[in-house]
Structure formats: C-alpha cells, structure tokens
N, C-alpha and C. Protein backbone atom coordinates (compact mmCIF):
# COMPACT_ATOMS: atom_id res chain seq x y z
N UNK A 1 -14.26 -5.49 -32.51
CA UNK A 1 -15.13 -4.49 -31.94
C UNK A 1 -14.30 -3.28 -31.53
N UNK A 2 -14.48 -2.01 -30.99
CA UNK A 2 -14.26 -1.18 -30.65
C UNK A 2 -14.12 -0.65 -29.29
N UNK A 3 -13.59 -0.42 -28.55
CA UNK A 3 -13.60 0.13 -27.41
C UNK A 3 -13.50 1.65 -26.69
N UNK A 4 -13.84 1.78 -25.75
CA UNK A 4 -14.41 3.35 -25.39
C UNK A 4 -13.31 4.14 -25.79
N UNK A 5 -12.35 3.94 -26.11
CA UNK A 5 -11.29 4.80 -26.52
C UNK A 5 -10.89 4.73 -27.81
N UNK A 6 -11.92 4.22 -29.00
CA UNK A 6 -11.44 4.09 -30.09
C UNK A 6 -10.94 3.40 -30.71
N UNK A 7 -10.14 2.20 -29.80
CA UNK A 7 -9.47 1.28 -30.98
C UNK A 7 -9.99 0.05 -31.41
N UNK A 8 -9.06 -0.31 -32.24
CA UNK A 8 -10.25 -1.27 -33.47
C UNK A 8 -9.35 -2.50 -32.83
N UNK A 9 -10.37 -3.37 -33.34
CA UNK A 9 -9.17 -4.96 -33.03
C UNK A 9 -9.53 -5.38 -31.65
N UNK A 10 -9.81 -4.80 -30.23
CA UNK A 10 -9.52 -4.80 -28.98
C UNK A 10 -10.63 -5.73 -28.44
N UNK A 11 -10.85 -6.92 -28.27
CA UNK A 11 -11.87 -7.21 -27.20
C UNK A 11 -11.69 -7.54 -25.91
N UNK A 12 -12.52 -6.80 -25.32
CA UNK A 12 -12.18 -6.74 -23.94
C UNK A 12 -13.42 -7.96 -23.00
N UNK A 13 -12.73 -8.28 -22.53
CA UNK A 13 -13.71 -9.36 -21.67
C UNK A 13 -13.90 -9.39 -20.47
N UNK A 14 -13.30 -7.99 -20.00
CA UNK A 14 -13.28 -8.05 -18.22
C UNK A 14 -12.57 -6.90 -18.18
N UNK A 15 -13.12 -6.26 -17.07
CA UNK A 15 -12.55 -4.91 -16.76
C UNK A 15 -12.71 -5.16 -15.21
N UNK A 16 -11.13 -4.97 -14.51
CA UNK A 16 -10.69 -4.63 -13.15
C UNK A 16 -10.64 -3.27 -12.55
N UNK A 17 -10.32 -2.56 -11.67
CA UNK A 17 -9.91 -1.94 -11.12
C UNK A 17 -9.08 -1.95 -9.46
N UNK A 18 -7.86 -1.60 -10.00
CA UNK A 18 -6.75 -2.03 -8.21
C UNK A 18 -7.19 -0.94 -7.63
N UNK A 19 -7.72 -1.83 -5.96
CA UNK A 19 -8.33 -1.05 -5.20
C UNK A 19 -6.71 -0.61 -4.01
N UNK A 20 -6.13 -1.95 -3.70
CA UNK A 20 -4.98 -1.23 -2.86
C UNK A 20 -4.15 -2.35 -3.19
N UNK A 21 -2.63 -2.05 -2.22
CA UNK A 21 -1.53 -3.60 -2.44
C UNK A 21 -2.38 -4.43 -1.41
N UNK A 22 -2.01 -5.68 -1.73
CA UNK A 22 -2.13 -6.81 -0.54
C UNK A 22 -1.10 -6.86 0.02
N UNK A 23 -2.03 -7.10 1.53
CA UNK A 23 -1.07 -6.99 2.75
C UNK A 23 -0.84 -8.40 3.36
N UNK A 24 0.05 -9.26 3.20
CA UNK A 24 0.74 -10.65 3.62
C UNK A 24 0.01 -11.09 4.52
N UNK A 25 -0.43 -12.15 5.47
CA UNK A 25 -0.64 -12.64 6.70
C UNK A 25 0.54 -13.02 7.67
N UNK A 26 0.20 -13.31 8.53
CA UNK A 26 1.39 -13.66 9.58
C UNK A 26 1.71 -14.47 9.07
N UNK A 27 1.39 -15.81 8.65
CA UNK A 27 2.21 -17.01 8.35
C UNK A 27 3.70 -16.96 7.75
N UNK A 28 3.61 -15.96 6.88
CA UNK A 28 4.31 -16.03 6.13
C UNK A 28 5.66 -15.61 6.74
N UNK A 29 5.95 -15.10 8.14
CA UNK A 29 6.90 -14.84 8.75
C UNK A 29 7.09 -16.11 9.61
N UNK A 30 5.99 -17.38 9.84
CA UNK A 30 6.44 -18.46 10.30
C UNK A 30 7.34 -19.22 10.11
N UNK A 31 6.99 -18.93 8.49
CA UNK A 31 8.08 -19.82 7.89
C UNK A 31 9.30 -19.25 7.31
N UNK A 32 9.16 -17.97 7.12
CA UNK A 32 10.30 -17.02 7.18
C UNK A 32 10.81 -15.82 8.06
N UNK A 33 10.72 -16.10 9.04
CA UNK A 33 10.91 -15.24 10.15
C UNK A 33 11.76 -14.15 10.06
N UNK A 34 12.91 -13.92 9.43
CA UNK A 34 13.60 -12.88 9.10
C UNK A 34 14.36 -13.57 7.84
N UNK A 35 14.31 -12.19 7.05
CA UNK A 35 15.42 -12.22 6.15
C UNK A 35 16.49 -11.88 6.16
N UNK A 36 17.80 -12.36 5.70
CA UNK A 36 19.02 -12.37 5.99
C UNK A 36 19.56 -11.22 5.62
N UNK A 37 21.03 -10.85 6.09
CA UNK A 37 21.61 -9.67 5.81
C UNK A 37 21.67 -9.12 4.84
N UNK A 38 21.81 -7.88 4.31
CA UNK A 38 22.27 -8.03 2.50
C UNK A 38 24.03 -8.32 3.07
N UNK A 39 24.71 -7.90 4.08
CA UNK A 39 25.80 -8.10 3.84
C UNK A 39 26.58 -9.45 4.07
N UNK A 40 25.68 -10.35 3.88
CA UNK A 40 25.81 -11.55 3.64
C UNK A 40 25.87 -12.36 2.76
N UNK A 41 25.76 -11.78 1.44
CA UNK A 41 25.21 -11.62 0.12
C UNK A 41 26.73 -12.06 -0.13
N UNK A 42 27.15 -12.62 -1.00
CA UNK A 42 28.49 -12.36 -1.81
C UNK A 42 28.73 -11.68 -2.85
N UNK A 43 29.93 -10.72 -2.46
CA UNK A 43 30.43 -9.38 -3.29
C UNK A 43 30.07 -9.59 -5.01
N UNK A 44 30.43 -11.08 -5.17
CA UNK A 44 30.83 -11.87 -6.43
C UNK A 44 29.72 -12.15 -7.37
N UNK A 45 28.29 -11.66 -6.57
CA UNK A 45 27.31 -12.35 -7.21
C UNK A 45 26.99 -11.15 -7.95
N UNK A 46 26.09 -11.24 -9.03
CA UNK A 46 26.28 -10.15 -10.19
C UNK A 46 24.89 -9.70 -9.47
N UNK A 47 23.67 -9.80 -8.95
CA UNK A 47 22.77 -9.40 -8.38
C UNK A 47 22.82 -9.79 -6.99
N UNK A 48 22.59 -8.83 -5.90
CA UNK A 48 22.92 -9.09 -4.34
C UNK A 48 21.77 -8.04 -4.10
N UNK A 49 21.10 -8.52 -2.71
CA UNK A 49 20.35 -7.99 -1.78
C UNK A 49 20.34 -6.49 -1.67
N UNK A 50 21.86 -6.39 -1.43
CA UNK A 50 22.44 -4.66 -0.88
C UNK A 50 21.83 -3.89 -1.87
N UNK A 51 21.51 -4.23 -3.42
CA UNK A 51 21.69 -3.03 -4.26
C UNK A 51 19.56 -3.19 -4.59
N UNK A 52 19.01 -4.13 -3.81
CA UNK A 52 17.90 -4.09 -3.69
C UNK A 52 17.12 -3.28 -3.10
N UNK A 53 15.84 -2.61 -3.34
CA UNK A 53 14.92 -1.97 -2.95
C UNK A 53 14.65 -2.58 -1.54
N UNK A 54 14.70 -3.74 -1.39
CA UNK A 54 14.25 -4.99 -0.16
C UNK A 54 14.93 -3.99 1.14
N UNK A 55 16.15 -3.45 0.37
CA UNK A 55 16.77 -3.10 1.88
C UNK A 55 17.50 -1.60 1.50
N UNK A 56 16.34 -0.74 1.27
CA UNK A 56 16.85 0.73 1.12
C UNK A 56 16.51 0.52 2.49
N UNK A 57 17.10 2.52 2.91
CA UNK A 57 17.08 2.95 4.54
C UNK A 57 15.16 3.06 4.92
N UNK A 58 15.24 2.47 6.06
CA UNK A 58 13.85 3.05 6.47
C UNK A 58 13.63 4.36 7.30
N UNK A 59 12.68 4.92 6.71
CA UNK A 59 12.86 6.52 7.53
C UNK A 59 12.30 7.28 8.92
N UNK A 60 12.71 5.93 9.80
CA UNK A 60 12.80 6.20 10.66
C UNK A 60 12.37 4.85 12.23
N UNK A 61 13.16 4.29 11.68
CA UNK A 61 12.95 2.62 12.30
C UNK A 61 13.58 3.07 13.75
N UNK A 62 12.88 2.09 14.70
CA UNK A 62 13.39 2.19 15.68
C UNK A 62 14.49 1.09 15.76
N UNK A 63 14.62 0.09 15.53
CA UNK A 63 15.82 -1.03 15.01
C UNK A 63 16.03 -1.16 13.95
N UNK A 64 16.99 -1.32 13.55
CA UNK A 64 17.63 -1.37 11.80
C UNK A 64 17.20 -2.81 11.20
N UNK A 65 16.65 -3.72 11.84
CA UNK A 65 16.69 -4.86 11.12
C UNK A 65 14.74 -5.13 11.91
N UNK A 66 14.24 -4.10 11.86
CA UNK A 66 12.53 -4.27 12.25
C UNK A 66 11.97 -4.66 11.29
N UNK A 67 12.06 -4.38 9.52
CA UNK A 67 11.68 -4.76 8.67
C UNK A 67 11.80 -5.68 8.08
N UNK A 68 12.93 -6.30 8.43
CA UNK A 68 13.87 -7.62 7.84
C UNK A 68 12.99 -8.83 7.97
N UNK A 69 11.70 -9.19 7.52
CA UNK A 69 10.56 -9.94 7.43
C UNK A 69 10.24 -9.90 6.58
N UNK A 70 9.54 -11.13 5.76
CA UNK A 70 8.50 -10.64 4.91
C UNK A 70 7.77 -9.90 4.76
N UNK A 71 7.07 -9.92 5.65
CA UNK A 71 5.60 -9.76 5.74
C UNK A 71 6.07 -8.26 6.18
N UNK A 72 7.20 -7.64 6.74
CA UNK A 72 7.06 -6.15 6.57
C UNK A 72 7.43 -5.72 5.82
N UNK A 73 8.54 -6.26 4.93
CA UNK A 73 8.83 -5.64 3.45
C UNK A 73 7.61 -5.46 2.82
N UNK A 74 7.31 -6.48 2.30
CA UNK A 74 5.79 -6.58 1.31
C UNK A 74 4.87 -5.60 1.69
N UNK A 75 4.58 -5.46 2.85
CA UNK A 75 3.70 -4.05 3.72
C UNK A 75 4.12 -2.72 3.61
N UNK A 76 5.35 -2.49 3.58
CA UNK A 76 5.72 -1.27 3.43
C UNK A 76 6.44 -1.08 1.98
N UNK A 77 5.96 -1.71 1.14
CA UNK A 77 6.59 -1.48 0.41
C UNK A 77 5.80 -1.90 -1.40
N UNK A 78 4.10 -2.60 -0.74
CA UNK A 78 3.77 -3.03 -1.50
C UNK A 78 3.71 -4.33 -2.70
N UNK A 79 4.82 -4.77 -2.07
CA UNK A 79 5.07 -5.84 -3.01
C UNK A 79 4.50 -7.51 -2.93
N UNK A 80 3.25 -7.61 -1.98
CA UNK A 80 2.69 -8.56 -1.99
C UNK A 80 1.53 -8.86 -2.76
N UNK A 81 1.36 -8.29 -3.91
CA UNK A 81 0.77 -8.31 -4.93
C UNK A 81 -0.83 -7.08 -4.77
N UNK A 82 -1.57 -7.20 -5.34
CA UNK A 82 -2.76 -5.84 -5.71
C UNK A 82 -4.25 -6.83 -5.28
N UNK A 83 -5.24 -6.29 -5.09
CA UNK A 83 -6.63 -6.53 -4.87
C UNK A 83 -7.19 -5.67 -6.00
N UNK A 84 -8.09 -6.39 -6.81
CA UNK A 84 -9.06 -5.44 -7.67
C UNK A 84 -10.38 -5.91 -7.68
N UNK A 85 -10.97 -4.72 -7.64
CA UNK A 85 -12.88 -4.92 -8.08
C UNK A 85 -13.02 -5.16 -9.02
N UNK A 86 -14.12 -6.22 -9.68
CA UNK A 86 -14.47 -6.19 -10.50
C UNK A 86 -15.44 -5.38 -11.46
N UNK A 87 -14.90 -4.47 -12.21
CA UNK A 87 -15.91 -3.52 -13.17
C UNK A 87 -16.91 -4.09 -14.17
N UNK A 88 -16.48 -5.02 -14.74
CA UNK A 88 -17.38 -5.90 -16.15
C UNK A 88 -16.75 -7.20 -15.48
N UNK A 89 -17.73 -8.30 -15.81
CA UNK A 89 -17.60 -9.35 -15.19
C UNK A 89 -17.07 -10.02 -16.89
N UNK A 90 -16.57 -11.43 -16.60
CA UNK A 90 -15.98 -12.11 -17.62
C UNK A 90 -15.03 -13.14 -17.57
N UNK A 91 -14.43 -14.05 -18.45
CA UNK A 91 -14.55 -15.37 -18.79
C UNK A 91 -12.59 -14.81 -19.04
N UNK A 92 -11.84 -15.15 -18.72
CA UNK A 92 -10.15 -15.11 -18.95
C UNK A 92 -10.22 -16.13 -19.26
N UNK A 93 -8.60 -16.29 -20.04
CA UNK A 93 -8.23 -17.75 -20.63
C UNK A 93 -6.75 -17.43 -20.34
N UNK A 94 -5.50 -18.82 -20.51
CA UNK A 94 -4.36 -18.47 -21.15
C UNK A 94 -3.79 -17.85 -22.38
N UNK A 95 -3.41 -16.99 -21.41
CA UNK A 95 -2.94 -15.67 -23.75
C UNK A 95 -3.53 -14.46 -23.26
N UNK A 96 -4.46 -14.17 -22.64
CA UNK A 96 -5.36 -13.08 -22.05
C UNK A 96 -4.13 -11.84 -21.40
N UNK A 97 -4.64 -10.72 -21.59
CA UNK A 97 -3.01 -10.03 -21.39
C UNK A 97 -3.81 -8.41 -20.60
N UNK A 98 -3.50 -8.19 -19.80
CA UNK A 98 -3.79 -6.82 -19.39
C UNK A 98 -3.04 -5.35 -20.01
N UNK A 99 -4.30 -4.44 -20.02
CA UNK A 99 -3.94 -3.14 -20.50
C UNK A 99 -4.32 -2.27 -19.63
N UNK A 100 -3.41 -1.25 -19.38
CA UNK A 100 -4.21 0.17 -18.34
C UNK A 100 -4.52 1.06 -19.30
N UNK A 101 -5.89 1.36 -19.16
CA UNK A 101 -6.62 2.45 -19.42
C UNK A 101 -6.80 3.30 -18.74
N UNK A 102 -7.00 3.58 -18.00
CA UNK A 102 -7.29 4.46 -16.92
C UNK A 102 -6.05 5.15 -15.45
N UNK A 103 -6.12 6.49 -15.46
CA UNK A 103 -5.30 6.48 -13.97
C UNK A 103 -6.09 7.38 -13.20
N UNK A 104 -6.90 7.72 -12.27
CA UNK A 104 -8.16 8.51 -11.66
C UNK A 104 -6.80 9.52 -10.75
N UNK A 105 -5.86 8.79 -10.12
CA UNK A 105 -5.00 9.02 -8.92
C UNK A 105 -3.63 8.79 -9.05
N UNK A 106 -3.23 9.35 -10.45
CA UNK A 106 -1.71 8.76 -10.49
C UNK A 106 -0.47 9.13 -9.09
N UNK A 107 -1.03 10.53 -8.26
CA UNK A 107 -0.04 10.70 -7.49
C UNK A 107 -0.18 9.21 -5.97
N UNK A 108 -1.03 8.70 -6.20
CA UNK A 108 -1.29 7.53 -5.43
C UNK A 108 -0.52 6.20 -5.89
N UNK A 109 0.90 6.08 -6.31
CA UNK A 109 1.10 4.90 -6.25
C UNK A 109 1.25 4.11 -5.44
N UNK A 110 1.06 2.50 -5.79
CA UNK A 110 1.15 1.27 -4.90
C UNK A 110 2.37 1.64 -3.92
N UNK A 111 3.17 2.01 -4.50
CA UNK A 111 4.60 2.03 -3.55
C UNK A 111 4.44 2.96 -2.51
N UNK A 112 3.91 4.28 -2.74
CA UNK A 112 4.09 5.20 -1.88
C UNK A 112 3.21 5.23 -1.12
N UNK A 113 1.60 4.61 -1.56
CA UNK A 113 0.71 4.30 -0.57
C UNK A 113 0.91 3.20 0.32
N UNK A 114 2.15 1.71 0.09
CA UNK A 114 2.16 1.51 1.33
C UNK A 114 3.25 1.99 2.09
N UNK A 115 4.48 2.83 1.37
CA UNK A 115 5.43 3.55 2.64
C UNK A 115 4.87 4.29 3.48
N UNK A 116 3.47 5.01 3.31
CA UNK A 116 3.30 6.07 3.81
C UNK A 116 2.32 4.88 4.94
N UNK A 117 1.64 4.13 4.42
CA UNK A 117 0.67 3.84 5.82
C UNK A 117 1.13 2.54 6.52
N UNK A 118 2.03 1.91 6.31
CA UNK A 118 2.49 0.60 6.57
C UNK A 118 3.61 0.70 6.36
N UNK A 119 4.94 1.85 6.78
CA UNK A 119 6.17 1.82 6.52
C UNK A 119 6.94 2.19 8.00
N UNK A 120 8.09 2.36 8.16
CA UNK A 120 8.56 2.62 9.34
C UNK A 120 8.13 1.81 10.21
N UNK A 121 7.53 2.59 11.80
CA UNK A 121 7.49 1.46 12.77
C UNK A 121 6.10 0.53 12.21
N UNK A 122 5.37 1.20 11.53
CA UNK A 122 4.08 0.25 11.07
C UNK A 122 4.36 -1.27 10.46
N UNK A 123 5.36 -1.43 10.12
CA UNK A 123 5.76 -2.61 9.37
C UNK A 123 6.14 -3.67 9.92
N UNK A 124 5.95 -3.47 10.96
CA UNK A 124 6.84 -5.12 11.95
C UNK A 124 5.46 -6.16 11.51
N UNK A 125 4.01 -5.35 12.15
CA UNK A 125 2.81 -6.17 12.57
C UNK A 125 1.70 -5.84 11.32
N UNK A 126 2.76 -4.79 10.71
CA UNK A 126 1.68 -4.23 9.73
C UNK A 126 0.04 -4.47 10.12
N UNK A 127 0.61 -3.14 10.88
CA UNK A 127 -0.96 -1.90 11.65
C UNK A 127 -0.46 -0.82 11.81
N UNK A 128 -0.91 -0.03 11.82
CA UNK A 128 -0.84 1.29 11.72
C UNK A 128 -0.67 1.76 13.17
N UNK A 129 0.95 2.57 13.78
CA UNK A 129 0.72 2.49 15.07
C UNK A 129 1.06 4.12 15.38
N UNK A 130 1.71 4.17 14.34
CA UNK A 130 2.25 5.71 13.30
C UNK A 130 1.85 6.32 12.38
N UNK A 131 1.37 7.42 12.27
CA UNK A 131 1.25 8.54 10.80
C UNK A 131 2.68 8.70 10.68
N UNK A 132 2.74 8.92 9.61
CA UNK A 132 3.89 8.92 9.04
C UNK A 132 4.18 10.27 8.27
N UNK A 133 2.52 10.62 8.08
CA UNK A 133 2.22 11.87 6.60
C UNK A 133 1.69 12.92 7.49
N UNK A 134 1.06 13.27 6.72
CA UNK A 134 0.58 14.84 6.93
C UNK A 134 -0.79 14.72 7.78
N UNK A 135 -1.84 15.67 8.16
CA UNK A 135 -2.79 15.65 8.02
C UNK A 135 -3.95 15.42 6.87
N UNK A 136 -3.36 16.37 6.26
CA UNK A 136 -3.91 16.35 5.24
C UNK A 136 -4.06 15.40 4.38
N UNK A 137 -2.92 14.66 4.27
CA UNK A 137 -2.52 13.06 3.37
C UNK A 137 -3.89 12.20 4.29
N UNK A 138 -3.62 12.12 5.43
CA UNK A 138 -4.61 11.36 6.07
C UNK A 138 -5.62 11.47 5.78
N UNK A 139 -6.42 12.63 5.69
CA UNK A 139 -8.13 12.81 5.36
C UNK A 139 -8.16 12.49 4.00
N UNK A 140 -6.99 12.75 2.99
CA UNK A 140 -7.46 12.69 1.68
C UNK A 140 -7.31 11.47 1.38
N UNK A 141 -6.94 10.30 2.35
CA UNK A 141 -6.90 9.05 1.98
C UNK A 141 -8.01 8.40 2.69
N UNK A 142 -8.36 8.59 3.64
CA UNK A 142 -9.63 8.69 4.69
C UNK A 142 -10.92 8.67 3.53
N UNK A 143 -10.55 9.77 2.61
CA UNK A 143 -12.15 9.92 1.73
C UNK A 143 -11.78 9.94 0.10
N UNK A 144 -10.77 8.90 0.09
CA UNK A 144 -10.90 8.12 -1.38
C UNK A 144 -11.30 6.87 -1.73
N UNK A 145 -12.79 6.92 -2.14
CA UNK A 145 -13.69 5.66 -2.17
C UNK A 145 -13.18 4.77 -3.14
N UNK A 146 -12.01 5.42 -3.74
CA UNK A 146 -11.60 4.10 -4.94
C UNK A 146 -10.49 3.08 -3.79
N UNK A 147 -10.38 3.60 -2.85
CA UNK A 147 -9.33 2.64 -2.17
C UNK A 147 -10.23 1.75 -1.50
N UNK A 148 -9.68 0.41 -1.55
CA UNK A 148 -10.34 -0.30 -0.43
C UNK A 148 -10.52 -0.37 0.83
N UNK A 149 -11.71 -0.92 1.25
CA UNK A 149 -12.30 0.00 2.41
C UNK A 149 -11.25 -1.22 4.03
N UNK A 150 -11.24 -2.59 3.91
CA UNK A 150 -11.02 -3.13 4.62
C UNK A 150 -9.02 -2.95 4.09
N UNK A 151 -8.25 -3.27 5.78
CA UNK A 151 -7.00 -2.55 6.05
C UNK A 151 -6.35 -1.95 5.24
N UNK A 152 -7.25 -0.56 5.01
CA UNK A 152 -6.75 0.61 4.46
C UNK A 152 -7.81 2.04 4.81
N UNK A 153 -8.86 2.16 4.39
CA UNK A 153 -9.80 3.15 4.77
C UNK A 153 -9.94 2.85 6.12
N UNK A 154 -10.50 1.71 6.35
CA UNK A 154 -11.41 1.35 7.76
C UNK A 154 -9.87 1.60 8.71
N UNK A 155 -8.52 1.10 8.60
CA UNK A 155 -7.82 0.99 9.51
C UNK A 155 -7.21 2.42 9.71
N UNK A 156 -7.29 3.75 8.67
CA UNK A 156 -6.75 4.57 8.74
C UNK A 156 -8.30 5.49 9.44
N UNK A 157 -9.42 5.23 9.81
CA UNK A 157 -10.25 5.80 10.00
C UNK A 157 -9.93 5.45 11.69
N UNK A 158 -9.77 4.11 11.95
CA UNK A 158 -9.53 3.55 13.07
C UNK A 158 -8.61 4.31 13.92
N UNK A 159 -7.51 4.46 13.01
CA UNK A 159 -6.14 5.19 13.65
C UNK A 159 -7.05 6.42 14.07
N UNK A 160 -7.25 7.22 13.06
CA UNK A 160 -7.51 8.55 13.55
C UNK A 160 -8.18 9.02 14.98
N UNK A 161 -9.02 7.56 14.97
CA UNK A 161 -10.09 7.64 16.25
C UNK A 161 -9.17 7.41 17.40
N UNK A 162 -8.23 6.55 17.58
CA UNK A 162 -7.43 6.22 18.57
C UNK A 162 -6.51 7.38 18.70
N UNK A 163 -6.27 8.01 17.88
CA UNK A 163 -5.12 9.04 18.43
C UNK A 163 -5.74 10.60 18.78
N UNK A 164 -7.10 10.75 18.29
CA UNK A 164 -7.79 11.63 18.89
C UNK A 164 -8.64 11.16 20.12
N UNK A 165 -8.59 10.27 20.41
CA UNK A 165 -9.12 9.49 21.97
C UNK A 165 -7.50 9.91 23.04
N UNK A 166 -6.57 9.15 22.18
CA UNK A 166 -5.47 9.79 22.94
C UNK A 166 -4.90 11.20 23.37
N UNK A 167 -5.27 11.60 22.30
CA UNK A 167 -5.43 13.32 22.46
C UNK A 167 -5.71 13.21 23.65
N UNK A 168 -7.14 13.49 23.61
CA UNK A 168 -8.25 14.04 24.68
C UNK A 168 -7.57 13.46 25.89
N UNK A 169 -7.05 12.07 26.02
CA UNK A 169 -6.55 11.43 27.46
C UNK A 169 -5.43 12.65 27.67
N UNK A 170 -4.94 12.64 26.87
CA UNK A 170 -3.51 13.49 27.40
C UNK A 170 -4.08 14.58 27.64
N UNK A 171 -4.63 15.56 27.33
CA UNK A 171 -5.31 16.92 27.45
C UNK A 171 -5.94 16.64 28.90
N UNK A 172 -6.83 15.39 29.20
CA UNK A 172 -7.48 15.70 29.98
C UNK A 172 -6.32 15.15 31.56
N UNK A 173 -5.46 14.59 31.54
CA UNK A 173 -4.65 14.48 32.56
C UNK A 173 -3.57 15.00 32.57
N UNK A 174 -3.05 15.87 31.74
CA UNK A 174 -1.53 16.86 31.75
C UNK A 174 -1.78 18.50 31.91
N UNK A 175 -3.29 18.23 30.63
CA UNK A 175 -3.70 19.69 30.42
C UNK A 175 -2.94 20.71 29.52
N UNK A 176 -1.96 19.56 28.51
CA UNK A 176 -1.14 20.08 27.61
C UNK A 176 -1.32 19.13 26.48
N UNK A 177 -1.13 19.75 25.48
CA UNK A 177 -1.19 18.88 24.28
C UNK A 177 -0.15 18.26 23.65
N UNK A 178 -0.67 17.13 23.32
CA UNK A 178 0.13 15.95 23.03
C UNK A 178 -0.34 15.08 21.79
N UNK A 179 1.02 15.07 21.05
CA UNK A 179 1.05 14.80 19.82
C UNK A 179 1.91 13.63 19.51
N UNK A 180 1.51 12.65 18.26
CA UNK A 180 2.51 11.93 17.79
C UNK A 180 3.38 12.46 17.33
N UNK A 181 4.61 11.88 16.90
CA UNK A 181 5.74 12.31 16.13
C UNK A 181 5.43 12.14 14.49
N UNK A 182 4.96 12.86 13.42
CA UNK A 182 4.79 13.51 12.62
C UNK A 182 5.99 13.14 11.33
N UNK A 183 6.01 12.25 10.43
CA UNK A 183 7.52 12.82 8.94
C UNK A 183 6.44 13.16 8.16
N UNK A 184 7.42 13.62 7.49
CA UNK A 184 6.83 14.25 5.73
C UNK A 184 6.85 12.57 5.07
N UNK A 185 6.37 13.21 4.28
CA UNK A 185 5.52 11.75 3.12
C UNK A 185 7.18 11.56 2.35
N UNK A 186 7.63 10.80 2.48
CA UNK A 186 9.33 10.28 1.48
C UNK A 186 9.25 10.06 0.85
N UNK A 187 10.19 10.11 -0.29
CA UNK A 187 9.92 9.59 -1.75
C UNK A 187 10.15 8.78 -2.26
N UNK A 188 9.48 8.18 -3.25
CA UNK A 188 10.34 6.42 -3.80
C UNK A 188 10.21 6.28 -5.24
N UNK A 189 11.08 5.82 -5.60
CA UNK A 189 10.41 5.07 -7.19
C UNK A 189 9.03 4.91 -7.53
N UNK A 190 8.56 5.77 -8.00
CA UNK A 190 7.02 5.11 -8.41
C UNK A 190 7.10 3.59 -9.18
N UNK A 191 6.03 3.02 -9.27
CA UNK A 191 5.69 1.73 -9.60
C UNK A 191 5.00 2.51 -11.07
N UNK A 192 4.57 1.45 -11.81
CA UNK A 192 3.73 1.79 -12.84
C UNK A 192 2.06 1.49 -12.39
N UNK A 193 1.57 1.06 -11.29
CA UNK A 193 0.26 1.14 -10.41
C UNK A 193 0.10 1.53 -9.39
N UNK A 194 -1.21 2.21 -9.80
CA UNK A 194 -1.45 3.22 -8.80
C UNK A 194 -2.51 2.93 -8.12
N UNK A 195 -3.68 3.22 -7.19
CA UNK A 195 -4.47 3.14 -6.81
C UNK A 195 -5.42 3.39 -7.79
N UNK A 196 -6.73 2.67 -7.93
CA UNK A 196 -7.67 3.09 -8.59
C UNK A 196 -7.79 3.22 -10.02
N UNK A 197 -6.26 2.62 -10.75
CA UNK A 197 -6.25 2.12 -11.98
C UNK A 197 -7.34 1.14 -12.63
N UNK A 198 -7.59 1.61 -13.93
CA UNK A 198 -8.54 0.36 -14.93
C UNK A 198 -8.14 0.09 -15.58
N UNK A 199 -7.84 -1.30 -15.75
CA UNK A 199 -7.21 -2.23 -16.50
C UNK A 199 -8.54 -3.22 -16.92
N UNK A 200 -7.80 -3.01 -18.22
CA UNK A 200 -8.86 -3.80 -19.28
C UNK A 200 -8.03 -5.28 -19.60
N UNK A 201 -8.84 -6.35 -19.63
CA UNK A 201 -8.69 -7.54 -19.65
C UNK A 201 -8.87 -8.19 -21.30
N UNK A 202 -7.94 -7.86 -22.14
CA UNK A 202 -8.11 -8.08 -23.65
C UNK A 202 -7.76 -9.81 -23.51
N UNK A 203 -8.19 -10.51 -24.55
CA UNK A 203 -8.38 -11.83 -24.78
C UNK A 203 -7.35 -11.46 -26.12
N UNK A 204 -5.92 -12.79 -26.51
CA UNK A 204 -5.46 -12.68 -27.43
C UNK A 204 -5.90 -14.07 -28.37
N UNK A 205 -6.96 -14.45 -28.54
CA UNK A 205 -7.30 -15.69 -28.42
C UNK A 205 -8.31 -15.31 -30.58
C-alpha cells in the first residue's frame, strides 16, 4: 500500500505521537539512592562515567552532587524513556520497527525540554521549584497542546500560579518587587526526538 508521503511497500499499522520524556518515580532512588562518583570510575576502563553526559556540569546546582540520583538524571535530562498518544490504533508484533515522519517542533527536543523544566535545582524531587528559561519559553510551553498535559503543561501552569501568588506576597509586604533568579535556556546535544514527533509503526512481517 502507499502512504501519505508516497512510498510504496510501507504498511503502517499504528501511528504514535511523543507527547513528553517520562519522568521516573521515587522508587527508583530507593533502591538507588545515589550514583557513584565518575571519579571513581577506573582511568583503565575504555568507557567511564567522567566522559558521560550522566555527569556534564549542571548550570547552576546548589550542591555538586544534587543530581547524582537517578531519578534526577533521567528528569533533567530526559532519559527515562518517552510517553506517546495514540494517533491510529493497531496490532504490533516482533520485527515491527519505527519510522519518524513527522517533526511539528523540532526546536523542542526531549533533551532540552527536560534541562530547561526539570534541570538544575528542579532535579533532586523533580518539580519545578525554578524557571530556569525565559518568559517567554514559559508561555510558549504553557500553550503547546502537543505536549502532555499531566507533569509538564499542568505543572508549568502550576508554577506560574505560585510564583505570581508570590509576587503579589512580596509586593504586598515589602512594597518592592521580587523576583526569582532567572538563566538563559543552555545548550545540549540535541537528541534525535523531539516533542510532538509522528512516528509511524511499519510491520516488517
């Protein structure tokens, strides 16, 4: 059969779309409570921790070893795997192989969408306790309906409300304005997924 883009041969049996990364549960720091040094690593080993992404600088930690968890790496960094909606419903097998078709939001990758909202101090409890970005980053993530709505829209809608409640407290008992502390959005390796990608579910069968 044919598919919306022309090619011959292709059957597709299911169409996804990644709504955001998945964000770990606590457990997973029960049983791994911190991860070990990289400089604990031996010099000798041909792959070591140190030269890992696991433990680039964070930009702007209040302790150097706040992230050193699972469950905040994976959060700030995306790597606890993706959530997707289902677009066309359908039947997978073993052999079944994914294709991206689609990018709606390429400047939205997995990686940089969770440094920016779940990175720095956000990453211990992974919640949002910090903006990290802009204003502007905020609203335009605030009102992108391809992202998922539960801890990501809803929690960045949440934030906003709490720190403009805080506002107003501070305004209304100093009578001066008062602000969080503010970084620019940092840069990282993009991933090859982004938010709001469609991936087509071909059967090799």
């Amino acid at each position: 059969q044919q598919d919306d883009h022309g090619d011959d041969g292709i059957d597709v049996v299911g169409i996804l779309q990644v709504t955001s990364p998945r964000l770990p549960c606590f457990r997973v720091d029960k049983k791994h409570p911190i991860i070990s040094s990289a400089s604990s690593c031996s010099s000798s080993s041909s792959t070591t921790l140190s030269s890992s992404p696991l433990y680039s600088p964070s930009p702007s930690p209040s302790s150097p070893s706040f992230r050193n968890t699972v469950r905040g790496v994976c959060a700030s960094h995306g790597y606890g795997g993706i959530f997707c909606r289902v677009l066309q419903e359908g039947s997978v097998a073993i052999g079944d192989r994914l294709v991206l078709v689609q990018r709606p939001v390429p400047e939205w990758t997995l990686y940089d969408l969770s440094s920016l909202v779940y990175g720095g101090i956000n990453a211990k409890q992974a919640e949002i306790k910090q903006w990290l970005g802009t204003d502007e980053q905020l609203e335009e993530l605030i009102s992108l309906e391809l992202l998922a709505w539960f801890e990501w829209r809803q929690a960045l809608i949440n934030f906003k409300k709490r720190r403009k409640s805080n506002f107003q407290t501070a305004q209304d008992s100093n009578g001066s304005r008062s602000e969080g502390t503010l970084h620019s959005r940092y840069s990282a390796a993009c991933l090859a997924i982004d938010v709001a990608v469609t991936i087509y579910v071909i059967t090799c069968n």
